[in-house]
Tab-separated table of C-alpha atoms and ligand atoms in Angstrom:
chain	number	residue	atom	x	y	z
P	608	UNK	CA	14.129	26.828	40.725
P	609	UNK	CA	13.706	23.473	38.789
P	610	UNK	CA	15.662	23.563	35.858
P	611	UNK	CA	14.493	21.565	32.522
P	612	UNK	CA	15.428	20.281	29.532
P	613	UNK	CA	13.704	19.358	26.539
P	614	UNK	CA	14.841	16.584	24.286
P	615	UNK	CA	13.367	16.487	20.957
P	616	UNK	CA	14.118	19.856	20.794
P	617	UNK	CA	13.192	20.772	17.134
P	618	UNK	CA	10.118	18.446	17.099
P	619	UNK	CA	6.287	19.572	16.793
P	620	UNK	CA	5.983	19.211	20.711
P	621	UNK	CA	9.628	20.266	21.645
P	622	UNK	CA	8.856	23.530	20.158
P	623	UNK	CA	5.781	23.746	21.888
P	624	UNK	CA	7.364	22.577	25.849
P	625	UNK	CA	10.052	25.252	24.867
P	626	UNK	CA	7.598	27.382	24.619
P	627	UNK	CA	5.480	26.345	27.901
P	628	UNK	CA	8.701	26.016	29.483
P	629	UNK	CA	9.989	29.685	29.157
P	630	UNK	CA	6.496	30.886	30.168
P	631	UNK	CA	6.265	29.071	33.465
P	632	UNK	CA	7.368	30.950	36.274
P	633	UNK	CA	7.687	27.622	38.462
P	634	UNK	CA	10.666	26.437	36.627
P	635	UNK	CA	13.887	27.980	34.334
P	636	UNK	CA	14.684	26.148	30.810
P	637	UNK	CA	18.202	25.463	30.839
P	638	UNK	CA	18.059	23.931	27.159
P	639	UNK	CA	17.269	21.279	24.605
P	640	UNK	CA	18.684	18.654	22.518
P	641	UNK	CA	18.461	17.739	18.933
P	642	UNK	CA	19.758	14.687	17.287
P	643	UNK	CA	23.892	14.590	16.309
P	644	UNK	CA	24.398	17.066	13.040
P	645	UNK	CA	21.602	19.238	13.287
P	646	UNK	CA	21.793	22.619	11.921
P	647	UNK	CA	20.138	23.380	15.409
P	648	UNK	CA	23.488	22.719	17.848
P	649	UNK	CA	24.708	25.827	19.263
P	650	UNK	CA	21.451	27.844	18.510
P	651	UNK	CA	19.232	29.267	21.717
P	652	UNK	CA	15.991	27.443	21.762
P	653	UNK	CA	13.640	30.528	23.020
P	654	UNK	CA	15.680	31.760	19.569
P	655	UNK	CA	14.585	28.724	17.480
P	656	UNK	CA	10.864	29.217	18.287
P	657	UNK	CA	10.626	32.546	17.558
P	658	UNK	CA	10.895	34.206	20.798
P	659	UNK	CA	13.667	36.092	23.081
P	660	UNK	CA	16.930	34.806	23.581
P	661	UNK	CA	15.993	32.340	26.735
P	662	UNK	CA	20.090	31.597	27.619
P	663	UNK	CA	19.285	27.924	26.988
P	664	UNK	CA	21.782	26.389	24.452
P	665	UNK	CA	20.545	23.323	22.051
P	666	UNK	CA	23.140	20.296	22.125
P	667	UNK	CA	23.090	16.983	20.689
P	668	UNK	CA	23.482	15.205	24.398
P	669	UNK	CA	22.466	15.852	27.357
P	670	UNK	CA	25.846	15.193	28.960
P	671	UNK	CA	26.347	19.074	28.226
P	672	UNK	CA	23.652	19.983	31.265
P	673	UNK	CA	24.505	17.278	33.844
P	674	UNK	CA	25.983	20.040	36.232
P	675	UNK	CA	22.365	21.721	37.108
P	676	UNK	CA	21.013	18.246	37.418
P	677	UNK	CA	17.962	18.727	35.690
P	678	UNK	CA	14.129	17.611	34.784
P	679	UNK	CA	14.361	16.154	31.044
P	680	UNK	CA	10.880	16.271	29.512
P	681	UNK	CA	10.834	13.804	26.471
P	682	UNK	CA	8.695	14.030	23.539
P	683	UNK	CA	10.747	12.124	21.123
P	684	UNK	CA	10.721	8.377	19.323
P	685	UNK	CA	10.639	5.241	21.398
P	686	UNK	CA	14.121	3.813	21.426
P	687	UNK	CA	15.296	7.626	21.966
P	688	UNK	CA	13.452	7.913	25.232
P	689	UNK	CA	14.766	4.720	26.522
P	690	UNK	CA	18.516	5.279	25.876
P	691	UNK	CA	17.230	9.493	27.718
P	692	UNK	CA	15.518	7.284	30.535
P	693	UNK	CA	19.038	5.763	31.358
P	694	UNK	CA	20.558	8.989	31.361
P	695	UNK	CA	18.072	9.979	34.090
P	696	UNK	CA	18.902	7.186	35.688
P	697	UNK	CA	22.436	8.014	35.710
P	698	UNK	CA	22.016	11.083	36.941
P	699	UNK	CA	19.468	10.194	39.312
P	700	UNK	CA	17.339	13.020	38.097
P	701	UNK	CA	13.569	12.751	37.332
P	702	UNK	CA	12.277	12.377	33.523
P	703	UNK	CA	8.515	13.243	32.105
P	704	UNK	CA	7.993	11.034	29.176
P	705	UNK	CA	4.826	11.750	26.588
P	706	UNK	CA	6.755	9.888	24.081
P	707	UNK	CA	3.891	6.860	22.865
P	708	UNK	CA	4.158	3.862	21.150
P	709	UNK	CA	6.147	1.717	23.215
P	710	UNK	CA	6.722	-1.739	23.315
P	711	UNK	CA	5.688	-4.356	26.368
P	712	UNK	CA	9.206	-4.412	27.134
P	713	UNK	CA	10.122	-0.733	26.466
P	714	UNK	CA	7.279	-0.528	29.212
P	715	UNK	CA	9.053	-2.861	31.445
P	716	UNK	CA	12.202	-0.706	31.090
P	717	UNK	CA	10.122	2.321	31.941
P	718	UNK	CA	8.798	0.747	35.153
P	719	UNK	CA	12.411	-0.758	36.078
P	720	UNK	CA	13.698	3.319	35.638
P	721	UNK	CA	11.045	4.305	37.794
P	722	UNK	CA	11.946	2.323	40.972
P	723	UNK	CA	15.540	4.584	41.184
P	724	UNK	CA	13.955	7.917	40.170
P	725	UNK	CA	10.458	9.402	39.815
P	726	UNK	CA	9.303	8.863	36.464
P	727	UNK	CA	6.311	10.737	34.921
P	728	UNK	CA	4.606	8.663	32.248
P	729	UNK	CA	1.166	9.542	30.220
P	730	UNK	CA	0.110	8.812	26.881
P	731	UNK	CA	-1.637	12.607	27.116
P	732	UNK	CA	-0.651	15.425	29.503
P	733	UNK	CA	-3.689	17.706	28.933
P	734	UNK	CA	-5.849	18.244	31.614
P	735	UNK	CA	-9.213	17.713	29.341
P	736	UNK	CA	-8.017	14.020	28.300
P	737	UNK	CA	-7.487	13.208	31.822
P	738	UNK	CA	-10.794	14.613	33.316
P	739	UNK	CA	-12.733	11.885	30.384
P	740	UNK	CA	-10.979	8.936	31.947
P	741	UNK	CA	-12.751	9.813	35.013
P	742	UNK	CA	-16.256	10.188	33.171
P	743	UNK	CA	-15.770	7.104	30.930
P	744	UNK	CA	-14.861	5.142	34.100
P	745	UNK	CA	-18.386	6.215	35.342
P	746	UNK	CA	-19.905	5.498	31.930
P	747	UNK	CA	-18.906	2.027	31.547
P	748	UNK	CA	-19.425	1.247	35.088
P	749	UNK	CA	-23.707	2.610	34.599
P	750	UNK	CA	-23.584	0.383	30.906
P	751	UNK	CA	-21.895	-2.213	32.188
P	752	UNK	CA	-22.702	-4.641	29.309
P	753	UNK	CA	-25.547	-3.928	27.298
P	754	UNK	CA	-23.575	-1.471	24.764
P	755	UNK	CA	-21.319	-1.825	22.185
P	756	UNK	CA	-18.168	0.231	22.847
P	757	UNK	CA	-15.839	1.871	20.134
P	758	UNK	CA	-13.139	3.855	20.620
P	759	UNK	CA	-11.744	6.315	17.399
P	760	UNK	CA	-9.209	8.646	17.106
P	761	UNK	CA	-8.300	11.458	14.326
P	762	UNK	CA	-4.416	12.263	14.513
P	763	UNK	CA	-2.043	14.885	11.856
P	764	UNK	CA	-0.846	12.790	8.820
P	765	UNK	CA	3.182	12.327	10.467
P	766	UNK	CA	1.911	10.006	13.443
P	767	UNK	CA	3.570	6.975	13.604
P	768	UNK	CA	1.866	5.142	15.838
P	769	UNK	CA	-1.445	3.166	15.721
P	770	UNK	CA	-3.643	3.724	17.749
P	771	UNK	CA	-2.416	6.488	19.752
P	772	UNK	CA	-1.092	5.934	23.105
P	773	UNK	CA	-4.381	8.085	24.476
P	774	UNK	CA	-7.318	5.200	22.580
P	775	UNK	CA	-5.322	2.542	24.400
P	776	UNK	CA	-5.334	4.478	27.538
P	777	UNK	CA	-8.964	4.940	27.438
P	778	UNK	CA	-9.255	1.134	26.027
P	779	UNK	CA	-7.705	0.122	29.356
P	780	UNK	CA	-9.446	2.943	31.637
P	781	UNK	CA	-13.034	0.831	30.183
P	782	UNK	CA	-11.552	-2.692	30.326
P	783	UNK	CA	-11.001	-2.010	33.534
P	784	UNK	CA	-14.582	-0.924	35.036
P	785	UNK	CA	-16.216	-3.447	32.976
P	786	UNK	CA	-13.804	-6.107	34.790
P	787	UNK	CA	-12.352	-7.402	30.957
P	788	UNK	CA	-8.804	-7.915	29.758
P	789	UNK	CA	-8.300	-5.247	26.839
P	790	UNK	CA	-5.637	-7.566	24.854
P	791	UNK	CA	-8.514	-10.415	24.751
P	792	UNK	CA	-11.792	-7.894	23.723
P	793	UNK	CA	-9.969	-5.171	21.940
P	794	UNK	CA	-10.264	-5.336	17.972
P	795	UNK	CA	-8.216	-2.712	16.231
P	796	UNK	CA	-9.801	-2.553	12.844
P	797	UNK	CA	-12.428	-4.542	10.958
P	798	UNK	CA	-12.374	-5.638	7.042
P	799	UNK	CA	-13.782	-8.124	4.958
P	800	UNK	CA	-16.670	-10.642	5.986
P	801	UNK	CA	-16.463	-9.515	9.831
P	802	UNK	CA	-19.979	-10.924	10.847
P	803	UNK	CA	-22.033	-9.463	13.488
P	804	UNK	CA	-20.153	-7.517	16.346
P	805	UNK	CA	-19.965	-9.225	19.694
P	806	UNK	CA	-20.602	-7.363	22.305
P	807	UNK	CA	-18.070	-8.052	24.756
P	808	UNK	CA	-15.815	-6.381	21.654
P	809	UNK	CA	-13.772	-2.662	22.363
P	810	UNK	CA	-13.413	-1.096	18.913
P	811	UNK	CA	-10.552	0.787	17.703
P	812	UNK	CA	-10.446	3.336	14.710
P	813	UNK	CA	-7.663	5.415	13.413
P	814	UNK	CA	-7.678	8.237	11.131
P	815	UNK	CA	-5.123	10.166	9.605
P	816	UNK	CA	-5.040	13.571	8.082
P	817	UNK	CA	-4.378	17.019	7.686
P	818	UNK	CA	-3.135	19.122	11.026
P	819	UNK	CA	-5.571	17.712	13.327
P	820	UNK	CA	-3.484	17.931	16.686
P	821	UNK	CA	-5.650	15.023	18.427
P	822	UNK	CA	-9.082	14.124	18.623
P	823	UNK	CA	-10.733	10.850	20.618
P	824	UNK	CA	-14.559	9.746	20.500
P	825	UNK	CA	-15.700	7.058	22.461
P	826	UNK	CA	-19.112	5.956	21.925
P	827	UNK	CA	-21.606	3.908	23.706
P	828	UNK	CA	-23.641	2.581	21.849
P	829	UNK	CA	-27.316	0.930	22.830
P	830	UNK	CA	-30.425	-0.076	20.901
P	831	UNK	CA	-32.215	2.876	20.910
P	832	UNK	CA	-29.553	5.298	22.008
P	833	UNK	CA	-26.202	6.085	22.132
P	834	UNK	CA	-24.197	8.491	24.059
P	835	UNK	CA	-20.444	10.089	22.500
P	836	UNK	CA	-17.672	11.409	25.064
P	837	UNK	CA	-15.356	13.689	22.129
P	838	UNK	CA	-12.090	15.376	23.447
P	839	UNK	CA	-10.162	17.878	20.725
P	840	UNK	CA	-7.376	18.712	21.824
P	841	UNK	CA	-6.975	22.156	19.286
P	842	UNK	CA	-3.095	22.790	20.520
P	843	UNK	CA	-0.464	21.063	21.813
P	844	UNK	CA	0.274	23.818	23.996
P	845	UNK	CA	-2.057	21.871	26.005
P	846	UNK	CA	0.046	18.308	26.330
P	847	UNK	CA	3.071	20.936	26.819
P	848	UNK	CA	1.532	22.634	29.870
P	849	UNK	CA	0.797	19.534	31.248
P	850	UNK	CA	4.126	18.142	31.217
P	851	UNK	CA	5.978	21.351	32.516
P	852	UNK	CA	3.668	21.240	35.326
P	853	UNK	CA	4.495	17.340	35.695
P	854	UNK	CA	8.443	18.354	35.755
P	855	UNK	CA	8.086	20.763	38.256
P	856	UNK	CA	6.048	18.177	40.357
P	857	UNK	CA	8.252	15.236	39.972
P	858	UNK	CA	11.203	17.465	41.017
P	859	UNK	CA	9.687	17.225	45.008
P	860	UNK	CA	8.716	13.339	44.305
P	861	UNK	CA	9.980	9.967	45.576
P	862	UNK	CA	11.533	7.453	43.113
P	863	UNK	CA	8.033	6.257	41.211
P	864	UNK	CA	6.099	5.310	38.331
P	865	UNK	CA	3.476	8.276	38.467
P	866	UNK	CA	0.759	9.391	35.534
P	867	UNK	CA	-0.863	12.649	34.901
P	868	UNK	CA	-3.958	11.911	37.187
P	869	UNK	CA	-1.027	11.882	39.674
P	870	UNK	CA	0.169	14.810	39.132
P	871	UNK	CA	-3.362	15.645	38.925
P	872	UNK	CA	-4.424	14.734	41.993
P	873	UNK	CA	-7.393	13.049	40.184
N	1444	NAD	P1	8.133	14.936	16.035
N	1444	NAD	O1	8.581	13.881	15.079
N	1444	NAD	O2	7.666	16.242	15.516
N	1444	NAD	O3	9.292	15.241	17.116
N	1444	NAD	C1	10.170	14.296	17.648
N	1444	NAD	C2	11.534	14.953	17.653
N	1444	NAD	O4	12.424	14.164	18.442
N	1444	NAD	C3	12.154	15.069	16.243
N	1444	NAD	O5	12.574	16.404	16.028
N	1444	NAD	C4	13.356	14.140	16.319
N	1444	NAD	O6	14.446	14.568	15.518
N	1444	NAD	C5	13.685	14.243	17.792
N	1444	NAD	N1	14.543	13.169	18.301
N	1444	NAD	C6	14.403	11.838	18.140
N	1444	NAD	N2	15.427	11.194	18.729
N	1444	NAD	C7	16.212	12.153	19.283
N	1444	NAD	C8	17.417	12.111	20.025
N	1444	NAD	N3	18.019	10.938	20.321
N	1444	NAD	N4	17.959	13.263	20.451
N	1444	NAD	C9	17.365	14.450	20.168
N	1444	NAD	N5	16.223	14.565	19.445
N	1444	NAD	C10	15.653	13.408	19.026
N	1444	NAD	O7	6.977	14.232	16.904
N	1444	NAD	P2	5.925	14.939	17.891
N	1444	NAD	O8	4.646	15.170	17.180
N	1444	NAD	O9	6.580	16.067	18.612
N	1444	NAD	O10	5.656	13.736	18.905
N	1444	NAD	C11	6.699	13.138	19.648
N	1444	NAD	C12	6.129	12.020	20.517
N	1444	NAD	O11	5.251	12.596	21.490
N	1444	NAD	C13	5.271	11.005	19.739
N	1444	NAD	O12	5.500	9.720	20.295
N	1444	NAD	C14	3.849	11.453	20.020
N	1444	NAD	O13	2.906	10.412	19.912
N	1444	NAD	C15	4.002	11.917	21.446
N	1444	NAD	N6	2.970	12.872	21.905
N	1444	NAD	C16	2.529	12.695	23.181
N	1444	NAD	C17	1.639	13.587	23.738
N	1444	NAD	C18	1.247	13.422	25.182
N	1444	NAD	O14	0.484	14.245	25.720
N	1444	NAD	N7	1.786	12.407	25.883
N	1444	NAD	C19	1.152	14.654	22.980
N	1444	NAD	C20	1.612	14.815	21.657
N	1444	NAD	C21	2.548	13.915	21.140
């Protein structure tokens, strides 16, 4: 049985992969961490949430479950999943990461991680966000380009990144089948005296607000018509699903940089 870990423990998805993670029958939860001083060390995470005692013990490093050489799934900040990447790497055990937000060379250190143990990385584990790359790589493809493309995305008010790791995702997924290089036609928010939009442009907007778990509308836009492909994601059960199922996966893979659509088969 695969056993996994969640780091990030306490956080809005930790509680959620604890969650997915004790329902699974394809893998055991051996335990979380939280960060050093939390009120949290020593508790049992199926405890924490709300549910049975699950025998997995929250600790503030994951030295304290190197014996069962576990999966660590990773939902956390940036420069925490890089210093839990090297731990994996250590270890020589596989890591899911759904942490976003990274740098070009936190990305570099990702892919360097990857060619000693299989690595897991998506900016969105639910199955729904996944399935749209595949239809918006058939969209643009049919436009080509004679639309104007925008891209905007509706996040909870405690994001910290901008724009989420999924509306650069899709930004690339489009770049891509229209044969453009996202850094040069991406614009990530307009003000003042903009003048007319280009068309060769990708638009990016952000909102902020509220509870909204994750929403992502990408609209083509024509003289004359216009077509919208909207995911909502309505709970992060969904992202936390995904990544169990990505654990239990990379657990039977080679050393590897793999996505979702991997796991996917997609
Ligand atoms: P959050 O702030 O609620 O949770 C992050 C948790 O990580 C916090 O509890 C924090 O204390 C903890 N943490 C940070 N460093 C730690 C360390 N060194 N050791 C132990 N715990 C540590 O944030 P969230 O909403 O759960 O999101 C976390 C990340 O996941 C964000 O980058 C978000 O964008 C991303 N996310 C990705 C997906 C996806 O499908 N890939 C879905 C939702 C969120």
């Amino acid at each position: 049985m695969v056993a996994i870990v969640i780091t990030g423990a306490a956080g809005r998805m930790g509680r959620s992969l604890i969650e997915a993670a004790m329902e699974t029958t394809d893998a055991e939860l051996m335990g979380g961490t939280v960060r050093s001083g939390s009120y949290l060390v020593g508790a049992d995470a199926g405890e924490f949430i709300g549910k049975k005692n699950a025998n997995a013990p929250i600790h503030d490093s994951l030295d304290a479950f190197c014996e069962r050489r576990p999966v660590v799934i990773d939902f956390t900040s940036v420069d925490s999943t890089i210093n839990h990447l090297s731990w994996c790497v250590g270890l020589g055990v596989p890591c899911v990461i759904g942490t976003t937000g990274f740098s070009i060379d936190q990305e570099k250190s990702i892919s360097a991680a990857a060619k000693m143990i299989p690595v897991v990385y998506a900016p969105n584990f639910s199955v729904g966000v996944n399935v749209i790359f595949d239809l918006l790589d058939r969209a643009a493809r049919v436009f080509g380009d004679a639309v104007d493309i925008e891209v905007i995305e509706t996040h909870h008010r405690h994001k910290i990144d901008a724009p989420s790791g999924t509306a650069l995702a899709i930004g690339r997924v489009i770049a891509n089948a229209l044969g453009r290089d996202l850094e040069a036609t991406a614009v990530f928010g307009r003000d003042g005296q903009t003048g007319a939009r280009p068309r060769d442009q990708i638009g990016f907007a952000t909102v902020r607000g509220g509870d909204v778990v994750g929403e992502h509308t990408v609209l083509f836009a024509a003289d004359g018509e216009r077509v919208e492909i909207t995911h909502k994601a309505s709970n992060r059960r969904t992202f936390a699903n995904g990544a169990v199922r990505s654990a239990v996966w990379a657990s039977q893979q080679e050393p590897g940089l793999y996505s979702m659509r991997d796991v996917l088969s997609i």
